[in-house]
GROMACS .gro file of C-alpha atoms in nm:
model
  294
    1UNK     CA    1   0.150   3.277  -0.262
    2UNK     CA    2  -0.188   3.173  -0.310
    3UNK     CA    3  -0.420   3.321  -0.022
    4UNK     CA    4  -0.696   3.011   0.122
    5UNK     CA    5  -1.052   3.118   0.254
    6UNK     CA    6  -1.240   2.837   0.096
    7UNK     CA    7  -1.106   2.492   0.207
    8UNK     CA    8  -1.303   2.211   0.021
    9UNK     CA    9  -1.249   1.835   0.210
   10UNK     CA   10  -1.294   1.521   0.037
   11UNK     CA   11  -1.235   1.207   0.263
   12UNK     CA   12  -1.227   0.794   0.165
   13UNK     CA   13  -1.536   0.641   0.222
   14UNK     CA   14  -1.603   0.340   0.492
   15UNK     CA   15  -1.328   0.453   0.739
   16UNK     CA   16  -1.474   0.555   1.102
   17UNK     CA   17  -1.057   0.719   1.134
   18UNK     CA   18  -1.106   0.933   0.827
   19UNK     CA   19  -1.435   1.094   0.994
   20UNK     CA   20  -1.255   1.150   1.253
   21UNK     CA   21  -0.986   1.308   1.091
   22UNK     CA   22  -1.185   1.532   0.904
   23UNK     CA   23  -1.410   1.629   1.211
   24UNK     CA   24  -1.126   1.749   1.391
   25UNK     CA   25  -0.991   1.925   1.095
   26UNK     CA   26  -1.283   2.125   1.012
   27UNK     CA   27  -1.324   2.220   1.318
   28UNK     CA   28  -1.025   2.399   1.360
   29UNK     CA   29  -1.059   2.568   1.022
   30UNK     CA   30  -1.436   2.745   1.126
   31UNK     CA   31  -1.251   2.823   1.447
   32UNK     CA   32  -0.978   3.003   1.223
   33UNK     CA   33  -1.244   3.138   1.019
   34UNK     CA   34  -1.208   2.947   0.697
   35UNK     CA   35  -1.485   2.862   0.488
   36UNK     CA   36  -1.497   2.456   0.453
   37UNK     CA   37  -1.690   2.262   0.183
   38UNK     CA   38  -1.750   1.894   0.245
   39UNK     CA   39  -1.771   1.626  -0.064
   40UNK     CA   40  -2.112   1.526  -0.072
   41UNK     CA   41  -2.032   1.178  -0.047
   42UNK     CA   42  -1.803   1.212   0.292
   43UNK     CA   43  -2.131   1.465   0.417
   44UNK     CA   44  -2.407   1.217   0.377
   45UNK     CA   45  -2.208   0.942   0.634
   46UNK     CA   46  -2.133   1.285   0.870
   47UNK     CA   47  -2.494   1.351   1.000
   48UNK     CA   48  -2.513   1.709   1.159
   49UNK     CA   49  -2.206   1.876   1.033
   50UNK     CA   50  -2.400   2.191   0.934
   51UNK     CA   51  -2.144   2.267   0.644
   52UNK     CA   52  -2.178   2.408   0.276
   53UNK     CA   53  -2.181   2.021   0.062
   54UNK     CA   54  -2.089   2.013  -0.301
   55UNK     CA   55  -2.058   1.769  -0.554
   56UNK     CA   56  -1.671   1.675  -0.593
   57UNK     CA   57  -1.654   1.782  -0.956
   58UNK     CA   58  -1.786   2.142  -0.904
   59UNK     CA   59  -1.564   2.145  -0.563
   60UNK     CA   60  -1.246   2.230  -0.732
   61UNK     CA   61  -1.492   2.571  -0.871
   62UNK     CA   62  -1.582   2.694  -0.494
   63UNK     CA   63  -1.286   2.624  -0.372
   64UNK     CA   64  -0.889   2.772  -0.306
   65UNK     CA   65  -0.772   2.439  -0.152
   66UNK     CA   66  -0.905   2.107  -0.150
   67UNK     CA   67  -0.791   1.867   0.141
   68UNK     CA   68  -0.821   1.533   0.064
   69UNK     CA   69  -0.808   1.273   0.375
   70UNK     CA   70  -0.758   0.895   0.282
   71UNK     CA   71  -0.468   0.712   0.101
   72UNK     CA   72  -0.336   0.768  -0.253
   73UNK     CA   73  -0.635   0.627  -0.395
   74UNK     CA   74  -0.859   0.920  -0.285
   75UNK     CA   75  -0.606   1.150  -0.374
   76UNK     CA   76  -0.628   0.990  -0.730
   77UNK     CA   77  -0.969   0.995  -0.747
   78UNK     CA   78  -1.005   1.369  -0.654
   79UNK     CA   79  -0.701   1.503  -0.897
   80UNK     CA   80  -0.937   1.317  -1.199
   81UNK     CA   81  -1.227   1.555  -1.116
   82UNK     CA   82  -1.016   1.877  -0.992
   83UNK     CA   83  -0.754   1.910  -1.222
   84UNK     CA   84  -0.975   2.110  -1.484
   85UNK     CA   85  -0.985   2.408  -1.165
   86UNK     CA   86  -0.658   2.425  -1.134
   87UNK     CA   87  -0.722   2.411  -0.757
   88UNK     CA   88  -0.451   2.345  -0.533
   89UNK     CA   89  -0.483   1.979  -0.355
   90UNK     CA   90  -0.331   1.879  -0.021
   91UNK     CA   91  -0.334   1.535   0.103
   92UNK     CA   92  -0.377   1.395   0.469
   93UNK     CA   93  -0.257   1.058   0.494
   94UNK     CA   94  -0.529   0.778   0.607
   95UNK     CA   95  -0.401   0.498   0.354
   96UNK     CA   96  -0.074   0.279   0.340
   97UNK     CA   97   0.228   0.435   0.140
   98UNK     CA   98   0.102   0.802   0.105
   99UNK     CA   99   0.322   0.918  -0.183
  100UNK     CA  100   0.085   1.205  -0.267
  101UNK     CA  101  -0.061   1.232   0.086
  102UNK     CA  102   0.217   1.308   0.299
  103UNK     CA  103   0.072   1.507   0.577
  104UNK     CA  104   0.028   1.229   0.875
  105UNK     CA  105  -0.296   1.235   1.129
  106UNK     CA  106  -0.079   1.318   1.437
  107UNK     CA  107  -0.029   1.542   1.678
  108UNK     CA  108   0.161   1.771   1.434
  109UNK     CA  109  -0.134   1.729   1.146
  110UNK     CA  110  -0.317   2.108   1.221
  111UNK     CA  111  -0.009   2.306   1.270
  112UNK     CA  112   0.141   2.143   0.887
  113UNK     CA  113  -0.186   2.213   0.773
  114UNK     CA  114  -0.184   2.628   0.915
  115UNK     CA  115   0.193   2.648   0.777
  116UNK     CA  116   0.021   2.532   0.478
  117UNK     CA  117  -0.259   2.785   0.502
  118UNK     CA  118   0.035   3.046   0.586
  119UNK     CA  119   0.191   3.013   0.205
  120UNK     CA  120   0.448   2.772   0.391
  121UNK     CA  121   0.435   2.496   0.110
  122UNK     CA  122   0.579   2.351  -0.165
  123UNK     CA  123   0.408   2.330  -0.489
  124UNK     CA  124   0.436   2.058  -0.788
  125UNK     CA  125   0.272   2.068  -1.130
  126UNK     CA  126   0.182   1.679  -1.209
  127UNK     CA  127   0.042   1.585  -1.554
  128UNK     CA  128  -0.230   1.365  -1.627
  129UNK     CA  129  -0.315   1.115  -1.922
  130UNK     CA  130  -0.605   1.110  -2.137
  131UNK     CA  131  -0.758   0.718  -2.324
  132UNK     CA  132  -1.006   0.711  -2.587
  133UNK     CA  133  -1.101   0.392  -2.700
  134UNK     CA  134  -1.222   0.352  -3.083
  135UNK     CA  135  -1.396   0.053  -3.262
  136UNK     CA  136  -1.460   0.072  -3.635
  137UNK     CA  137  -1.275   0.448  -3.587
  138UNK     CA  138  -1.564   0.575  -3.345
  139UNK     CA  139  -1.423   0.704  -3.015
  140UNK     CA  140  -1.647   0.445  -2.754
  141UNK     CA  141  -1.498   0.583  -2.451
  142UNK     CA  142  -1.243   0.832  -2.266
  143UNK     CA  143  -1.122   0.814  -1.918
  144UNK     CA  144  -0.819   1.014  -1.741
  145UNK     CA  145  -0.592   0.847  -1.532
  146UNK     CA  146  -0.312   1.062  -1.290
  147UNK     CA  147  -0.095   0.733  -1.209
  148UNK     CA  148  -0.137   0.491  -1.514
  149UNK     CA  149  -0.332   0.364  -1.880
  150UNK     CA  150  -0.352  -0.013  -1.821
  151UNK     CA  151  -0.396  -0.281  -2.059
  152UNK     CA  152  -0.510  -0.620  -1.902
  153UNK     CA  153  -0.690  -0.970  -1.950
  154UNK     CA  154  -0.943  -0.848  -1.723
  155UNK     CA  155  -1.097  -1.167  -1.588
  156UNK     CA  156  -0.921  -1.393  -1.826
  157UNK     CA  157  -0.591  -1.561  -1.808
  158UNK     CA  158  -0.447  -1.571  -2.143
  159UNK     CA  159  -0.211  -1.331  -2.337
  160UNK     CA  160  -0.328  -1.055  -2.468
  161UNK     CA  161  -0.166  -1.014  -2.842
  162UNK     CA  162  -0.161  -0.608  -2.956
  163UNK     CA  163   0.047  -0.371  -3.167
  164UNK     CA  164   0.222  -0.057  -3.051
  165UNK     CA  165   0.260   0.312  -3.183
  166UNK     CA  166   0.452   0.578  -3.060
  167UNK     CA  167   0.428   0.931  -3.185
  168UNK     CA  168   0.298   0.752  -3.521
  169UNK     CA  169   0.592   0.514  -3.530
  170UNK     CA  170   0.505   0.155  -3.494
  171UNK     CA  171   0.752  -0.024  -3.215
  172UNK     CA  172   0.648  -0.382  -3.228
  173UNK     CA  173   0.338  -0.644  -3.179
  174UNK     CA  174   0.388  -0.808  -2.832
  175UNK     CA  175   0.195  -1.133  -2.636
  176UNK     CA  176   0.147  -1.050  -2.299
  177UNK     CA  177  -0.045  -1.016  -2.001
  178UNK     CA  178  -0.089  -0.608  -2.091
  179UNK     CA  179   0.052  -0.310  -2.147
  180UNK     CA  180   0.161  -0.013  -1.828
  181UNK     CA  181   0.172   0.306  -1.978
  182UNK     CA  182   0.255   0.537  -1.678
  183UNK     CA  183   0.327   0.898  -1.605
  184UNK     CA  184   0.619   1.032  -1.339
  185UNK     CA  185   0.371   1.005  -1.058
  186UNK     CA  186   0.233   0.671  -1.109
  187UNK     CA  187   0.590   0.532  -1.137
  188UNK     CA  188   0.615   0.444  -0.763
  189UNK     CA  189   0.298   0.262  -0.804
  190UNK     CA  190   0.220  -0.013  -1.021
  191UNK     CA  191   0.446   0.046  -1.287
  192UNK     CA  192   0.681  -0.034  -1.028
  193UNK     CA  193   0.561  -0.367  -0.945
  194UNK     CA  194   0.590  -0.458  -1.266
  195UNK     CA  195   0.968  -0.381  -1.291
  196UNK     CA  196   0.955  -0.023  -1.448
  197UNK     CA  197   1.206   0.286  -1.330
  198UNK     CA  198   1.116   0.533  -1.054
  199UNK     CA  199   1.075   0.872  -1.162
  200UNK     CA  200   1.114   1.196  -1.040
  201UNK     CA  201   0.832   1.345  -1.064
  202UNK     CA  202   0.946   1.663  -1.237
  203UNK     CA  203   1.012   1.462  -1.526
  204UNK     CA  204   0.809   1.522  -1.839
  205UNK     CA  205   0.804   1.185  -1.946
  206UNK     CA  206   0.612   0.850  -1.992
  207UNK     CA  207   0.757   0.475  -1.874
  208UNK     CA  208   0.577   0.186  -2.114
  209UNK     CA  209   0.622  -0.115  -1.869
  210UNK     CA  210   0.524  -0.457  -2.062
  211UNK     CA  211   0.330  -0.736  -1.821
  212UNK     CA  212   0.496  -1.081  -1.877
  213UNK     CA  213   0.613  -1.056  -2.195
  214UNK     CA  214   0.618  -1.364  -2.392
  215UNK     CA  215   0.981  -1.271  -2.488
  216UNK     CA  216   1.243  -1.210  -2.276
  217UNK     CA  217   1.388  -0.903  -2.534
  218UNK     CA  218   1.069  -0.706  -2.375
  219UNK     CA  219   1.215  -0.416  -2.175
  220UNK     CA  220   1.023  -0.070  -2.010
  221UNK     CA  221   1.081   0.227  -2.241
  222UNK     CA  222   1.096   0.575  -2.146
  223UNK     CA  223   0.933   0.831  -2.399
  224UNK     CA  224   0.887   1.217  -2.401
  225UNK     CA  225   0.605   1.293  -2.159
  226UNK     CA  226   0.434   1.437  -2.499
  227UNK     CA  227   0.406   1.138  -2.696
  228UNK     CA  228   0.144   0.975  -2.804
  229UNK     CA  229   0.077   0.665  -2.748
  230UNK     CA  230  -0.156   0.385  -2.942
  231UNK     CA  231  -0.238   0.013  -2.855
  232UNK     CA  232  -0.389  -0.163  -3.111
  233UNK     CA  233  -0.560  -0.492  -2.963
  234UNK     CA  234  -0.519  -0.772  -3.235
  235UNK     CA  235  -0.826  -0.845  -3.447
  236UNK     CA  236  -0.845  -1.207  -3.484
  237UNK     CA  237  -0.811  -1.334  -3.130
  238UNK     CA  238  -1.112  -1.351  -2.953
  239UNK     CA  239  -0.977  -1.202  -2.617
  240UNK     CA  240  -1.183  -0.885  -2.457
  241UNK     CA  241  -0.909  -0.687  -2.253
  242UNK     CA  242  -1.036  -0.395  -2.021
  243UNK     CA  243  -0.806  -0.057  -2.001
  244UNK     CA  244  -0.847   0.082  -1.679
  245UNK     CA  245  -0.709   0.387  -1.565
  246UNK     CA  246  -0.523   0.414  -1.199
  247UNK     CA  247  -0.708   0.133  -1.088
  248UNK     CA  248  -1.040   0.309  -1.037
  249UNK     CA  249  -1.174   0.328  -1.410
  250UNK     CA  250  -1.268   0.033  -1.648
  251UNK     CA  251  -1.357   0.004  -1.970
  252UNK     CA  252  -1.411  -0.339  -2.177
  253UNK     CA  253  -1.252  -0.365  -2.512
  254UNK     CA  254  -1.285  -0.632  -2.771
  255UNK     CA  255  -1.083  -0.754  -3.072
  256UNK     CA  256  -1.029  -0.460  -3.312
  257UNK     CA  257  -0.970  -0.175  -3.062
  258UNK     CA  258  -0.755   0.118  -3.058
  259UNK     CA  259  -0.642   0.298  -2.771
  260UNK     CA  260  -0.475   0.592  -2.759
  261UNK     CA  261  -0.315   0.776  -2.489
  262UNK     CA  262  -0.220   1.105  -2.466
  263UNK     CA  263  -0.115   1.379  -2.232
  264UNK     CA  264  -0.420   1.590  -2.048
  265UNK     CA  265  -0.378   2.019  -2.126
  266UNK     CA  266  -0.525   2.018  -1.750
  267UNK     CA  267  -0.298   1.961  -1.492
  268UNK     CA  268  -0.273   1.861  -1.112
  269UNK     CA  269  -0.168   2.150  -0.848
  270UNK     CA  270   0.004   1.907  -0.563
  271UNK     CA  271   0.033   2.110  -0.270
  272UNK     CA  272   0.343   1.978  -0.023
  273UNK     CA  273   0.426   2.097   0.346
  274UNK     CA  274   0.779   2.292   0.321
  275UNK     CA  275   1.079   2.021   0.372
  276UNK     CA  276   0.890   1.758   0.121
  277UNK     CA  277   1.183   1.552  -0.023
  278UNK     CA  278   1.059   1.329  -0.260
  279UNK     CA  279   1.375   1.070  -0.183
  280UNK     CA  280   1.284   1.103   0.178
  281UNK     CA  281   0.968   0.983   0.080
  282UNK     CA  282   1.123   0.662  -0.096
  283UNK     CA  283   1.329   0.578   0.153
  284UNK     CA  284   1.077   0.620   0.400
  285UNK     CA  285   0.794   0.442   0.190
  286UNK     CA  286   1.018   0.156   0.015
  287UNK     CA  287   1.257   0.081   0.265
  288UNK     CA  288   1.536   0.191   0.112
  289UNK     CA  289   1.837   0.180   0.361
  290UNK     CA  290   1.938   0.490   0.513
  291UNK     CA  291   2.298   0.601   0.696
  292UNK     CA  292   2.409   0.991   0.606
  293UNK     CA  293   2.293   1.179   0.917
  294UNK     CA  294   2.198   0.870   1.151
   0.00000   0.00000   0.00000
């Protein structure tokens, strides 16, 4: 087991119950004697804290263990910038669902945290996706998404028209309202709303969920987590689509573009309290009936 000295915190922004959160957590860690690093972005809305501040994408660098406090979004956000450290990540619920921050503000939240600190955890490997964007064959743009690659209108309303690759092999040209190309992980998310499979996430594989298909023969397709996936956006319609990437990057396209998506060589470290049951978690989270053991 990994040994923790340096605990780096990054907490959601705009939420007077995260600050409180993390107050009371880092208090207790200095009282323990750990090191703690605060996001710079969480530290400038914390006046008087008195601890070491870094920038979140040279956190993962100083640090054994980041905690993130906030929902799955902030958990997102941090794997994007960490991932290249290799540094372990533990989320502290302050959102809705929680699927990747399962450790719950309560009474219980600093003694899951010490077992944690103790080597009492769980730990998952979770890949990420890489989309570069090309026009005329020039790579425009890259972003890295942990949950999802979406293709969508953006502000518009009509149908996007686009062709499809995988692994070099051309699968069809669909009209639609976009494309979901989602990893394990971002298959309880929206993927899931839009009718694709849950996943375990020890899976290596990829779900390609279509949006409203103009064709009712449009299914999700499952694909080895390694392929390699490219969206061609049809030339000759004047539609501008945007590909954003687990709802927190966005990048315009326009008629002509490629996009291809690909599997990151960095990797997310998802750190999980000992008992972590990812069904648990489902049935908890999507209100999935429940009767063994009741």
């Amino acid at each position: 087991m990994e040994e923790f000295r340096n605990i780096g915190i990054i907490g959601r922004l705009n939420s007077n119950k995260v600050i409180e959160t993390i107050k009371r957590l880092s208090r207790y860690l200095i009282e323990e004697g750990y090191h703690v690093i605060l996001d710079d972005r969480i530290a400038e809305v914390m006046p008087g804290h008195g601890l070491q501040v870094s920038k979140t994408n040279l956190l993962g660098e100083i640090s054994d263990l980041v905690i993130v406090v906030g929902g799955d979004g902030s958990l997102l956000g941090a794997a994007r910038a960490l991932a290249k450290y290799n540094t372990p990540v533990l989320g502290i619920n302050r959102g809705r669902l929680g699927f990747l921050t399962d450790i719950t503000p309560d009474d219980s939240m600093l003694d899951e945290v010490q077992a944690v600190l103790d080597g009492e955890y769980i730990s998952e490997i979770r890949f990420l996706l890489d989309a570069e964007i090309k026009r005329d064959g020039n790579p425009i743009a890259t972003a890295t998404a942990l949950n999802d690659v979406v293709l969508h209108p953006g502000k518009s309303t009509r149908m996007i028209a686009f062709d499809l690759w995988i692994e070099g092999q051309y699968v069809y040209r669909q009209r639609s309202d976009g494309l979901i190309v989602s990893t394990p992980t971002g298959s309880t998310a929206y993927s899931l709303s839009g009718g694709g499979p849950i996943m375990h996430p020890k899976l290596d594989a990829l779900v390609l969920v279509p949006m409203f298909p103009h064709t009712l023969s449009s299914r999700p397709i499952v694909v080895d987590g390694k392929s390699e996936i490219k969206i061609v956006i049809d030339p000759d319609q004047g539609l501008y689509p945007t590909i954003s990437c687990d709802g927190q990057t966005h990048i315009p396209c326009a008629p002509g573009d490629s996009v291809t998506i690909r599997k990151k060589s960095h990797k997310l470290k998802l750190i999980h309290p000992k008992g972590h049951n990812f069904y648990e978690i489902c049935r908890t989270k999507l209100g999935w009936s429940s009767h063994y053991g009741d």
